[in-house]
Tab-separated table of C-alpha atoms in Angstrom:
chain	number	residue	atom	x	y	z
A	1	MET	CA	101.412	-63.380	-35.421
A	2	SER	CA	99.848	-64.257	-38.679
A	3	GLU	CA	99.286	-61.663	-41.620
A	4	GLN	CA	95.679	-62.498	-42.029
A	5	SER	CA	95.262	-62.417	-38.114
A	6	ARG	CA	97.208	-58.846	-37.966
A	7	GLN	CA	94.716	-57.457	-41.470
A	8	SER	CA	91.833	-58.522	-39.885
A	9	LEU	CA	92.468	-56.434	-36.502
A	10	GLU	CA	93.923	-53.459	-38.344
A	11	ARG	CA	90.806	-53.293	-40.423
A	12	LEU	CA	88.486	-53.868	-37.461
A	13	PHE	CA	90.530	-50.680	-35.516
A	14	PHE	CA	90.289	-48.755	-38.803
A	15	ASP	CA	86.617	-49.139	-39.294
A	16	LEU	CA	86.406	-47.979	-35.707
A	17	PHE	CA	88.946	-44.890	-35.233
A	18	GLY	CA	90.078	-44.428	-39.233
A	19	GLY	CA	94.008	-43.696	-38.983
A	20	LYS	CA	93.469	-42.110	-35.029
A	21	TYR	CA	94.908	-45.169	-33.298
A	22	ALA	CA	98.290	-46.757	-32.161
A	23	VAL	CA	98.288	-50.325	-31.127
A	24	GLU	CA	100.821	-52.362	-30.467
A	25	PHE	CA	100.438	-56.299	-31.386
A	26	GLU	CA	102.992	-58.687	-28.525
A	27	SER	CA	102.647	-61.868	-28.792
A	28	SER	CA	98.765	-62.748	-27.467
A	29	LEU	CA	98.373	-59.445	-26.394
A	30	LEU	CA	97.695	-56.269	-27.785
A	31	HIS	CA	97.149	-52.727	-26.178
A	32	GLY	CA	97.533	-49.074	-26.933
A	33	GLU	CA	94.953	-46.006	-27.366
A	34	ALA	CA	92.993	-44.411	-29.844
A	35	THR	CA	90.977	-41.057	-30.581
A	36	PHE	CA	87.330	-41.147	-30.808
A	37	GLN	CA	85.101	-37.967	-31.110
A	38	GLY	CA	87.881	-35.925	-29.588
A	39	LYS	CA	88.263	-38.626	-26.716
A	40	THR	CA	91.433	-41.039	-25.690
A	41	ILE	CA	90.009	-44.386	-25.469
A	42	ALA	CA	92.547	-47.528	-24.122
A	43	ILE	CA	92.587	-50.446	-26.065
A	44	LEU	CA	93.544	-53.793	-24.594
A	45	GLY	CA	92.824	-57.529	-25.732
A	46	THR	CA	94.102	-60.378	-27.072
A	47	LEU	CA	94.419	-62.166	-30.747
A	48	GLU	CA	95.137	-64.968	-32.518
A	49	ARG	CA	92.269	-66.603	-30.495
A	50	ALA	CA	94.761	-66.981	-27.707
A	51	TYR	CA	94.188	-68.896	-24.551
A	52	ILE	CA	94.232	-67.339	-21.329
A	53	SER	CA	97.057	-68.404	-19.274
A	54	ALA	CA	97.960	-66.901	-15.552
A	55	SER	CA	100.780	-64.843	-17.481
A	56	LEU	CA	98.788	-63.327	-20.273
A	57	ALA	CA	95.515	-62.724	-17.625
A	58	LEU	CA	98.673	-60.792	-15.718
A	59	GLU	CA	99.883	-58.609	-18.641
A	60	GLN	CA	96.195	-57.562	-19.079
A	61	ALA	CA	95.614	-56.829	-15.774
A	62	ARG	CA	98.961	-54.677	-15.297
A	63	TYR	CA	97.368	-52.432	-17.972
A	64	VAL	CA	94.053	-51.945	-16.678
A	65	LEU	CA	95.825	-50.887	-13.483
A	66	ASP	CA	98.297	-48.326	-15.371
A	67	VAL	CA	95.331	-46.867	-17.212
A	68	MET	CA	93.502	-46.583	-13.853
A	69	ARG	CA	96.861	-44.987	-12.348
A	70	ASP	CA	97.651	-42.795	-15.360
A	71	HIS	CA	94.303	-41.805	-16.911
A	72	PRO	CA	91.428	-41.811	-14.424
A	73	GLY	CA	88.153	-42.193	-16.331
A	74	ARG	CA	89.711	-42.772	-19.689
A	75	PRO	CA	87.512	-45.731	-21.525
A	76	ILE	CA	88.630	-49.031	-21.756
A	77	LEU	CA	87.426	-51.242	-25.594
A	78	LEU	CA	88.369	-54.788	-24.511
A	79	VAL	CA	88.740	-56.755	-27.653
A	80	VAL	CA	88.156	-60.377	-26.773
A	81	GLU	CA	89.443	-63.216	-28.694
A	82	ASN	CA	90.121	-66.430	-27.130
A	83	SER	CA	89.869	-70.066	-27.275
A	84	GLY	CA	89.542	-70.143	-23.599
A	85	GLN	CA	91.390	-70.499	-20.586
A	86	LYS	CA	94.869	-72.340	-20.832
A	87	LEU	CA	94.562	-75.849	-19.634
A	88	SER	CA	98.342	-76.558	-19.129
A	89	LEU	CA	99.743	-78.406	-16.353
A	90	PHE	CA	101.818	-75.625	-15.347
A	91	ASP	CA	98.869	-73.297	-15.458
A	92	GLU	CA	96.573	-75.391	-13.495
A	93	LEU	CA	99.324	-75.987	-11.039
A	94	ILE	CA	100.126	-72.345	-10.152
A	95	GLY	CA	96.219	-71.572	-9.973
A	96	ASN	CA	95.343	-70.529	-13.191
A	97	ASN	CA	91.853	-69.476	-11.989
A	98	GLY	CA	92.957	-67.137	-9.304
A	99	TYR	CA	95.148	-64.824	-12.207
A	100	ILE	CA	91.950	-64.819	-14.141
A	101	ALA	CA	89.867	-63.810	-11.153
A	102	HIS	CA	92.439	-61.146	-10.771
A	103	LEU	CA	91.562	-59.985	-14.232
A	104	SER	CA	88.090	-59.860	-13.685
A	105	THR	CA	88.586	-58.140	-10.449
A	106	CYS	CA	90.643	-55.176	-12.303
A	107	LEU	CA	88.174	-54.575	-14.783
A	108	ASP	CA	85.383	-54.712	-12.320
A	109	ALA	CA	87.923	-51.962	-10.423
A	110	ALA	CA	87.949	-49.670	-13.567
A	111	ARG	CA	84.512	-49.774	-13.904
A	112	ARG	CA	83.522	-48.860	-10.368
A	113	ARG	CA	86.336	-45.786	-10.577
A	114	GLY	CA	84.592	-44.317	-13.545
A	115	HIS	CA	86.093	-46.053	-16.472
A	116	LYS	CA	83.670	-47.060	-19.458
A	117	VAL	CA	84.544	-50.528	-20.235
A	118	ILE	CA	83.325	-52.110	-23.156
A	119	GLY	CA	84.051	-55.700	-24.452
A	120	LEU	CA	83.918	-56.110	-28.102
A	121	VAL	CA	83.822	-60.043	-29.183
A	122	HIS	CA	86.168	-60.217	-32.585
A	123	GLU	CA	86.708	-63.514	-33.625
A	124	LEU	CA	86.165	-66.234	-31.289
A	125	ALA	CA	85.541	-66.519	-27.299
A	126	ILE	CA	85.009	-69.578	-25.246
A	127	SER	CA	84.264	-70.488	-21.654
A	128	GLY	CA	86.699	-68.951	-19.208
A	129	GLY	CA	88.201	-66.897	-21.285
A	130	PHE	CA	85.121	-65.457	-22.335
A	131	MET	CA	83.505	-64.727	-18.680
A	132	ALA	CA	86.342	-63.345	-17.295
A	133	THR	CA	87.040	-60.838	-19.949
A	134	GLY	CA	83.445	-60.043	-21.941
A	135	MET	CA	81.237	-60.988	-18.879
A	136	ALA	CA	83.425	-58.704	-16.874
A	137	THR	CA	82.890	-55.559	-18.963
A	138	GLY	CA	80.111	-53.031	-18.337
A	139	ASP	CA	78.523	-54.228	-21.782
A	140	CYS	CA	80.039	-56.784	-23.979
A	141	TYR	CA	79.268	-56.354	-28.130
A	142	ALA	CA	80.217	-58.875	-30.692
A	143	CYS	CA	81.364	-58.547	-34.461
A	144	GLU	CA	78.867	-59.713	-36.666
A	145	GLY	CA	80.390	-63.294	-37.723
A	146	ALA	CA	82.091	-63.700	-34.345
A	147	GLU	CA	81.783	-67.193	-32.768
A	148	LEU	CA	80.497	-67.513	-28.949
A	149	ARG	CA	80.640	-70.167	-26.452
A	150	VAL	CA	80.690	-71.858	-23.189
A	151	MET	CA	81.062	-75.517	-24.198
A	152	ALA	CA	81.163	-77.311	-27.325
A	153	PRO	CA	77.665	-79.087	-27.947
A	154	GLU	CA	79.293	-82.347	-28.109
A	155	ALA	CA	81.099	-82.029	-24.588
A	156	MET	CA	77.919	-80.897	-22.991
A	157	SER	CA	76.314	-84.055	-24.660
A	158	ARG	CA	78.841	-86.136	-22.960
A	159	ILE	CA	78.787	-84.405	-19.581
A	160	THR	CA	75.286	-84.300	-19.347
A	161	ARG	CA	74.645	-87.742	-20.810
A	162	ILE	CA	71.822	-85.733	-22.672
A	163	PRO	CA	71.759	-87.060	-26.663
A	164	LEU	CA	72.988	-84.276	-28.833
A	165	GLU	CA	69.924	-83.953	-30.984
A	166	ARG	CA	67.876	-83.532	-27.586
A	167	LEU	CA	70.525	-80.664	-26.580
A	168	GLY	CA	69.598	-79.063	-30.440
A	169	GLU	CA	66.004	-79.475	-29.394
A	170	LEU	CA	66.256	-77.827	-25.847
A	171	THR	CA	68.437	-74.577	-27.104
A	172	LYS	CA	65.268	-73.846	-29.224
A	173	SER	CA	63.637	-72.914	-25.951
A	174	ASN	CA	66.149	-72.605	-23.424
A	175	PRO	CA	69.119	-70.235	-25.015
A	176	ILE	CA	70.856	-70.800	-22.092
A	177	LEU	CA	72.313	-74.242	-23.113
A	178	GLY	CA	72.938	-73.123	-26.739
A	179	PRO	CA	76.096	-72.112	-28.294
A	180	GLY	CA	76.246	-69.215	-30.294
A	181	VAL	CA	75.983	-65.037	-30.386
A	182	LYS	CA	72.067	-65.229	-31.087
A	183	ASN	CA	71.872	-67.104	-27.793
A	184	PHE	CA	73.778	-65.142	-25.958
A	185	GLU	CA	72.217	-62.146	-27.047
A	186	ARG	CA	68.692	-63.722	-26.057
A	187	ILE	CA	70.290	-64.412	-22.462
A	188	GLY	CA	71.919	-60.618	-21.855
A	189	ALA	CA	75.027	-61.461	-22.035
A	190	ILE	CA	75.891	-59.916	-25.233
A	191	ALA	CA	74.213	-56.490	-25.520
A	192	GLY	CA	73.971	-56.331	-29.148
A	193	VAL	CA	75.663	-57.332	-32.620
A	194	TRP	CA	77.837	-54.353	-34.101
A	195	SER	CA	77.794	-54.654	-38.190
A	196	GLY	CA	77.932	-51.829	-40.655
A	197	ASP	CA	78.815	-48.555	-39.121
A	198	LEU	CA	80.814	-49.888	-36.296
A	199	ARG	CA	81.720	-45.913	-35.222
A	200	ALA	CA	78.133	-45.344	-34.698
A	201	HIS	CA	77.597	-48.014	-32.646
A	202	LEU	CA	81.234	-47.538	-30.551
A	203	HIS	CA	79.213	-43.967	-30.062
A	204	GLU	CA	76.014	-45.329	-28.850
A	205	ALA	CA	77.727	-48.027	-26.409
A	206	LEU	CA	79.635	-45.210	-25.359
A	207	SER	CA	77.211	-42.685	-24.667
A	208	ALA	CA	74.999	-45.422	-22.753
A	209	PRO	CA	74.301	-44.269	-19.047
A	210	GLU	CA	76.421	-46.069	-16.620
A	211	GLN	CA	73.649	-48.734	-14.869
A	212	GLU	CA	74.087	-51.477	-12.481
A	213	ASP	CA	74.587	-55.041	-14.506
A	214	ALA	CA	71.998	-54.866	-17.027
A	215	ARG	CA	72.002	-58.605	-18.400
A	216	ARG	CA	69.729	-59.993	-16.123
A	217	ALA	CA	67.164	-57.415	-17.173
A	218	ARG	CA	68.021	-57.836	-20.767
A	219	GLY	CA	67.912	-61.526	-20.601
A	220	ALA	CA	63.912	-61.264	-19.272
A	221	GLU	CA	63.328	-58.849	-21.856
A	222	ARG	CA	64.372	-60.965	-24.675
A	223	GLY	CA	63.145	-64.058	-23.220
A	224	GLY	CA	66.164	-65.872	-22.736
A	225	ARG	CA	65.994	-66.011	-18.799
A	226	LEU	CA	62.821	-65.348	-17.379
A	227	LEU	CA	63.917	-65.819	-13.494
A	228	ALA	CA	67.080	-64.469	-12.891
A	229	ALA	CA	66.245	-61.154	-12.493
A	230	LYS	CA	63.503	-62.297	-9.934
A	231	VAL	CA	65.618	-64.755	-8.543
A	232	ALA	CA	67.822	-61.811	-7.839
A	233	GLN	CA	65.581	-59.293	-6.577
A	234	ALA	CA	64.363	-62.009	-3.996
A	235	VAL	CA	67.748	-62.381	-2.345
A	236	ARG	CA	68.334	-58.806	-2.156
A	237	GLU	CA	65.228	-58.292	-0.412
A	238	GLY	CA	65.760	-61.167	1.850
A	239	ARG	CA	69.396	-59.780	2.747
A	240	GLN	CA	67.523	-56.182	3.570
A	241	ARG	CA	65.155	-58.506	5.941
A	242	LEU	CA	67.944	-59.674	7.539
């Protein structure tokens, strides 16, 4: 672990918890706990822009399961910092997608069992690494200056065969196509950006009432996803009629 990466994370945790935290850094994994306003919070995440491999997904899932077993209802802060899913031959052959899905399922199970699960994009989150972690939390936020994307514009241009310049124009009216925290905030995937008083932001996030996935509603309110909520509602109503 580089000294720069450690200092950046230590600064984040100090800004959130003062000196009331104990976090272990093990290769690409971080885990521990902190005290916030008299309550204990479990901390989990990755560091140094790690690629989410099958083994790293399992390690995170194991920690979530341990928290559910040993500390029912304890809030979980998930630090999201990764370069996406690992694309090595080994991880692909053993079915890394299944391990990553298992991690997402564990996070969902924690939420359903009464754990407040909050995601926080620290520096970088990409593609499946973000969808399996940040998108699996109740609400996911981003630190100011964080970078977030599902696909690099150049790669998207090659796959869609839409010129890069044209893609840039399209993202102005359709943020779903664009990288960056602002676009993800517009479509509702990011609940908000944390800057300044991080403790105030964390207090607000922990105090927010639990609700059904609010991403569709936020996307509609912010003009980023105008039809997702309506289509989902139409599907639910159709199922009820069946």
